PDB file of C-alpha atoms in Angstrom:
ATOM      1  CA  GLU A 221     -88.950  22.367   1.645  1.00 61.00           C
ATOM      2  CA  GLY A 222     -85.861  20.339   1.170  1.00 73.00           C
ATOM      3  CA  HIS A 223     -84.737  20.485   4.824  1.00 78.00           C
ATOM      4  CA  ASP A 224     -84.728  18.021   7.661  1.00 82.00           C
ATOM      5  CA  ASP A 225     -87.206  19.026  10.262  1.00 85.00           C
ATOM      6  CA  LYS A 226     -85.613  16.968  12.859  1.00 86.00           C
ATOM      7  CA  VAL A 227     -82.382  19.300  12.731  1.00 87.00           C
ATOM      8  CA  ASP A 228     -82.940  22.172  15.269  1.00 84.00           C
ATOM      9  CA  SER A 229     -79.337  23.000  16.371  1.00 84.00           C
ATOM     10  CA  ASP A 230     -80.409  26.131  18.542  1.00 83.00           C
ATOM     11  CA  ASN A 231     -83.268  23.980  20.207  1.00 85.00           C
ATOM     12  CA  ASP A 232     -85.686  26.948  19.638  1.00 85.00           C
ATOM     13  CA  GLY A 233     -88.501  24.273  17.838  1.00 86.00           C
ATOM     14  CA  VAL A 234     -87.966  25.814  14.575  1.00 85.00           C
ATOM     15  CA  PRO A 235     -86.005  23.576  12.462  1.00 86.00           C
ATOM     16  CA  ASP A 236     -82.796  24.850  10.857  1.00 84.00           C
ATOM     17  CA  GLY A 237     -84.226  25.025   7.474  1.00 86.00           C
ATOM     18  CA  CYS A 238     -86.886  27.492   8.564  1.00 83.00           C
ATOM     19  CA  ASP A 239     -84.794  29.420  11.346  1.00 85.00           C
ATOM     20  CA  LYS A 240     -85.304  33.293  10.786  1.00 86.00           C
ATOM     21  CA  CYS A 241     -82.499  33.700  13.017  1.00 85.00           C
ATOM     22  CA  THR A 242     -79.921  30.856  13.304  1.00 86.00           C
ATOM     23  CA  GLY A 243     -78.312  30.081  16.737  1.00 85.00           C
ATOM     24  CA  ALA A 244     -81.094  31.895  18.671  1.00 85.00           C
ATOM     25  CA  ASN A 245     -84.799  31.429  19.708  1.00 88.00           C
ATOM     26  CA  ASP A 246     -87.184  32.456  17.018  1.00 87.00           C
ATOM     27  CA  ALA A 247     -89.799  32.889  19.618  1.00 87.00           C
ATOM     28  CA  GLU A 248     -88.170  35.755  21.079  1.00 89.00           C
ATOM     29  CA  ASP A 249     -89.267  38.930  19.679  1.00 89.00           C
ATOM     30  CA  ALA A 250     -89.849  41.842  22.163  1.00 89.00           C
ATOM     31  CA  ASP A 251     -90.935  44.225  19.867  1.00 87.00           C
ATOM     32  CA  ALA A 252     -93.302  42.030  17.980  1.00 88.00           C
ATOM     33  CA  ASP A 253     -91.937  43.265  14.409  1.00 87.00           C
ATOM     34  CA  GLY A 254     -91.386  39.145  13.259  1.00 86.00           C
ATOM     35  CA  VAL A 255     -87.450  39.575  13.813  1.00 88.00           C
ATOM     36  CA  PRO A 256     -86.188  37.634  16.469  1.00 89.00           C
ATOM     37  CA  ASP A 257     -84.426  39.816  19.252  1.00 88.00           C
ATOM     38  CA  ALA A 258     -81.036  38.127  18.619  1.00 89.00           C
ATOM     39  CA  CYS A 259     -81.457  39.374  14.822  1.00 87.00           C
ATOM     40  CA  ASP A 260     -82.932  42.647  15.289  1.00 90.00           C
ATOM     41  CA  LYS A 261     -81.343  45.323  13.391  1.00 88.00           C
ATOM     42  CA  CYS A 262     -83.500  48.204  15.561  1.00 89.00           C
ATOM     43  CA  GLU A 263     -84.425  46.866  18.785  1.00 87.00           C
ATOM     44  CA  GLY A 264     -88.007  48.283  19.968  1.00 88.00           C
ATOM     45  CA  HIS A 265     -88.850  48.861  16.627  1.00 90.00           C
ATOM     46  CA  ASP A 266     -90.214  47.561  13.475  1.00 90.00           C
ATOM     47  CA  ASP A 267     -87.039  46.367  11.409  1.00 89.00           C
ATOM     48  CA  LYS A 268     -89.561  45.848   8.034  1.00 88.00           C
ATOM     49  CA  VAL A 269     -90.004  49.754   7.993  1.00 92.00           C
ATOM     50  CA  ASP A 270     -87.188  51.134   5.864  1.00 92.00           C
ATOM     51  CA  SER A 271     -88.455  54.115   3.621  1.00 91.00           C
ATOM     52  CA  ASP A 272     -84.968  54.830   1.721  1.00 91.00           C
ATOM     53  CA  ASN A 273     -84.222  51.102   1.395  1.00 91.00           C
ATOM     54  CA  ASP A 274     -80.908  51.503   2.583  1.00 91.00           C
ATOM     55  CA  GLY A 275     -81.278  48.184   5.033  1.00 89.00           C
ATOM     56  CA  ILE A 276     -81.422  50.136   8.122  1.00 91.00           C
ATOM     57  CA  PRO A 277     -84.890  50.600   9.564  1.00 93.00           C
ATOM     58  CA  ASP A 278     -86.454  54.125   9.859  1.00 93.00           C
ATOM     59  CA  ALA A 279     -86.168  54.069  13.702  1.00 92.00           C
ATOM     60  CA  CYS A 280     -82.361  53.792  13.472  1.00 92.00           C
ATOM     61  CA  ASP A 281     -81.670  55.809  10.657  1.00 93.00           C
ATOM     62  CA  LYS A 282     -78.604  58.062  10.865  1.00 92.00           C
ATOM     63  CA  CYS A 283     -79.255  59.732   7.616  1.00 93.00           C
ATOM     64  CA  GLU A 284     -83.096  59.658   6.889  1.00 89.00           C
ATOM     65  CA  GLY A 285     -83.708  59.616   2.997  1.00 91.00           C
ATOM     66  CA  HIS A 286     -79.968  58.450   2.416  1.00 93.00           C
ATOM     67  CA  ASP A 287     -78.252  55.368   2.304  1.00 93.00           C
ATOM     68  CA  ASP A 288     -76.595  54.834   5.907  1.00 94.00           C
ATOM     69  CA  THR A 289     -74.362  52.529   4.426  1.00 92.00           C
ATOM     70  CA  GLU A 290     -72.341  54.807   2.444  1.00 95.00           C
ATOM     71  CA  ASP A 291     -69.520  56.508   4.111  1.00 96.00           C
ATOM     72  CA  ILE A 292     -66.727  57.258   1.564  1.00 95.00           C
ATOM     73  CA  ASP A 293     -64.683  59.103   4.336  1.00 96.00           C
ATOM     74  CA  ASP A 294     -65.277  56.654   6.870  1.00 96.00           C
ATOM     75  CA  ASP A 295     -66.186  58.848   9.628  1.00 95.00           C
ATOM     76  CA  GLY A 296     -69.502  57.127  10.853  1.00 94.00           C
ATOM     77  CA  ILE A 297     -71.595  60.141   9.172  1.00 95.00           C
ATOM     78  CA  PRO A 298     -73.408  58.686   6.268  1.00 95.00           C
ATOM     79  CA  ASP A 299     -72.705  60.598   3.024  1.00 96.00           C
ATOM     80  CA  GLY A 300     -75.832  62.104   2.799  1.00 95.00           C
ATOM     81  CA  CYS A 301     -75.917  63.705   5.841  1.00 95.00           C
ATOM     82  CA  ASP A 302     -72.057  64.648   5.866  1.00 96.00           C
ATOM     83  CA  LYS A 303     -71.222  68.215   6.804  1.00 95.00           C
ATOM     84  CA  CYS A 304     -67.553  67.770   5.525  1.00 96.00           C
ATOM     85  CA  PRO A 305     -67.163  65.243   2.969  1.00 95.00           C
ATOM     86  CA  GLY A 306     -63.519  63.743   2.910  1.00 95.00           C
ATOM     87  CA  PHE A 307     -62.980  64.702   6.485  1.00 96.00           C
ATOM     88  CA  ASN A 308     -64.076  63.380   9.881  1.00 97.00           C
ATOM     89  CA  ASP A 309     -67.170  65.237  11.005  1.00 96.00           C
ATOM     90  CA  ASN A 310     -66.280  64.043  14.374  1.00 96.00           C
ATOM     91  CA  ILE A 311     -63.382  66.442  15.401  1.00 96.00           C
ATOM     92  CA  ASP A 312     -64.320  69.935  15.841  1.00 96.00           C
ATOM     93  CA  SER A 313     -61.310  71.139  18.062  1.00 96.00           C
ATOM     94  CA  ASP A 314     -63.350  74.953  18.437  1.00 95.00           C
ATOM     95  CA  LEU A 315     -66.815  73.557  19.303  1.00 96.00           C
ATOM     96  CA  ASP A 316     -68.400  75.730  16.648  1.00 96.00           C
ATOM     97  CA  GLY A 317     -70.383  72.640  14.910  1.00 94.00           C
ATOM     98  CA  VAL A 318     -68.194  73.064  12.018  1.00 96.00           C
ATOM     99  CA  PRO A 319     -65.557  70.004  11.441  1.00 96.00           C
ATOM    100  CA  ASN A 320     -62.057  70.940  11.409  1.00 96.00           C
ATOM    101  CA  GLY A 321     -61.717  69.706   7.676  1.00 96.00           C
ATOM    102  CA  CYS A 322     -64.086  72.515   6.573  1.00 96.00           C
ATOM    103  CA  ASP A 323     -63.396  75.115   9.088  1.00 96.00           C
ATOM    104  CA  ILE A 324     -62.987  78.478   7.977  1.00 94.00           C
ATOM    105  CA  CYS A 325     -61.786  80.179  10.888  1.00 94.00           C
ATOM    106  CA  SER A 326     -59.800  77.607  13.098  1.00 93.00           C
ATOM    107  CA  GLY A 327     -60.098  78.496  16.560  1.00 95.00           C
ATOM    108  CA  ASN A 328     -63.241  80.968  16.200  1.00 95.00           C
ATOM    109  CA  ASN A 329     -66.772  80.337  15.717  1.00 96.00           C
ATOM    110  CA  ASP A 330     -67.377  80.047  11.969  1.00 96.00           C
ATOM    111  CA  ASN A 331     -71.217  80.755  12.351  1.00 95.00           C
ATOM    112  CA  LEU A 332     -70.720  84.160  13.729  1.00 95.00           C
ATOM    113  CA  ASP A 333     -70.446  86.558  10.733  1.00 94.00           C
ATOM    114  CA  SER A 334     -71.821  90.142  11.994  1.00 93.00           C
ATOM    115  CA  ASP A 335     -71.369  91.824   8.364  1.00 93.00           C
ATOM    116  CA  GLY A 336     -72.366  88.862   6.420  1.00 92.00           C
ATOM    117  CA  ASP A 337     -69.416  88.771   4.046  1.00 91.00           C
ATOM    118  CA  GLY A 338     -68.801  85.179   4.513  1.00 91.00           C
ATOM    119  CA  VAL A 339     -65.863  85.394   6.558  1.00 93.00           C
ATOM    120  CA  PRO A 340     -66.277  84.912  10.258  1.00 95.00           C
ATOM    121  CA  ASP A 341     -65.840  87.390  12.718  1.00 94.00           C
ATOM    122  CA  GLY A 342     -62.750  86.007  14.459  1.00 94.00           C
ATOM    123  CA  CYS A 343     -60.741  85.987  11.178  1.00 93.00           C
ATOM    124  CA  ASP A 344     -62.428  88.982   9.411  1.00 93.00           C
ATOM    125  CA  ILE A 345     -59.474  91.683   8.744  1.00 91.00           C
ATOM    126  CA  CYS A 346     -61.715  94.340   7.927  1.00 88.00           C
ATOM    127  CA  PRO A 347     -65.079  94.081   9.919  1.00 84.00           C
ATOM    128  CA  GLY A 348     -67.946  95.906   8.452  1.00 78.00           C
ATOM    129  CA  GLY A 349     -66.327  96.872   5.469  1.00 69.00           C
ATOM    130  CA  ASP A 350     -65.529  94.028   3.309  1.00 61.00           C
TER     131      ASP A 350
END
């Protein structure tokens, strides 16, 4: 309503005022989710399914149940799934699965703690006696 039906700048047969995806062909929708391919947020999946309402369709959610757009430390890991808030989760020099910013025992595997004292074996001064 209120738009000139003769104006179709992307020549997709849909007037500009009714275009779902400006500048692209609205008829091209390979995953049949009602979102034209050129504007599809999650190719191959239904863009309308978004359980956590973060604007990211469930099939492309990085952090299910949390807002993927919130990332205070800007490391590409949404805050709801951030292993090490305030530090870059992608940097793990000793490859133990614990980001450098939260590494207890740098250069060693933080997950190995034979005596269960909370001090990784690689830095345990008194193994078995703490």
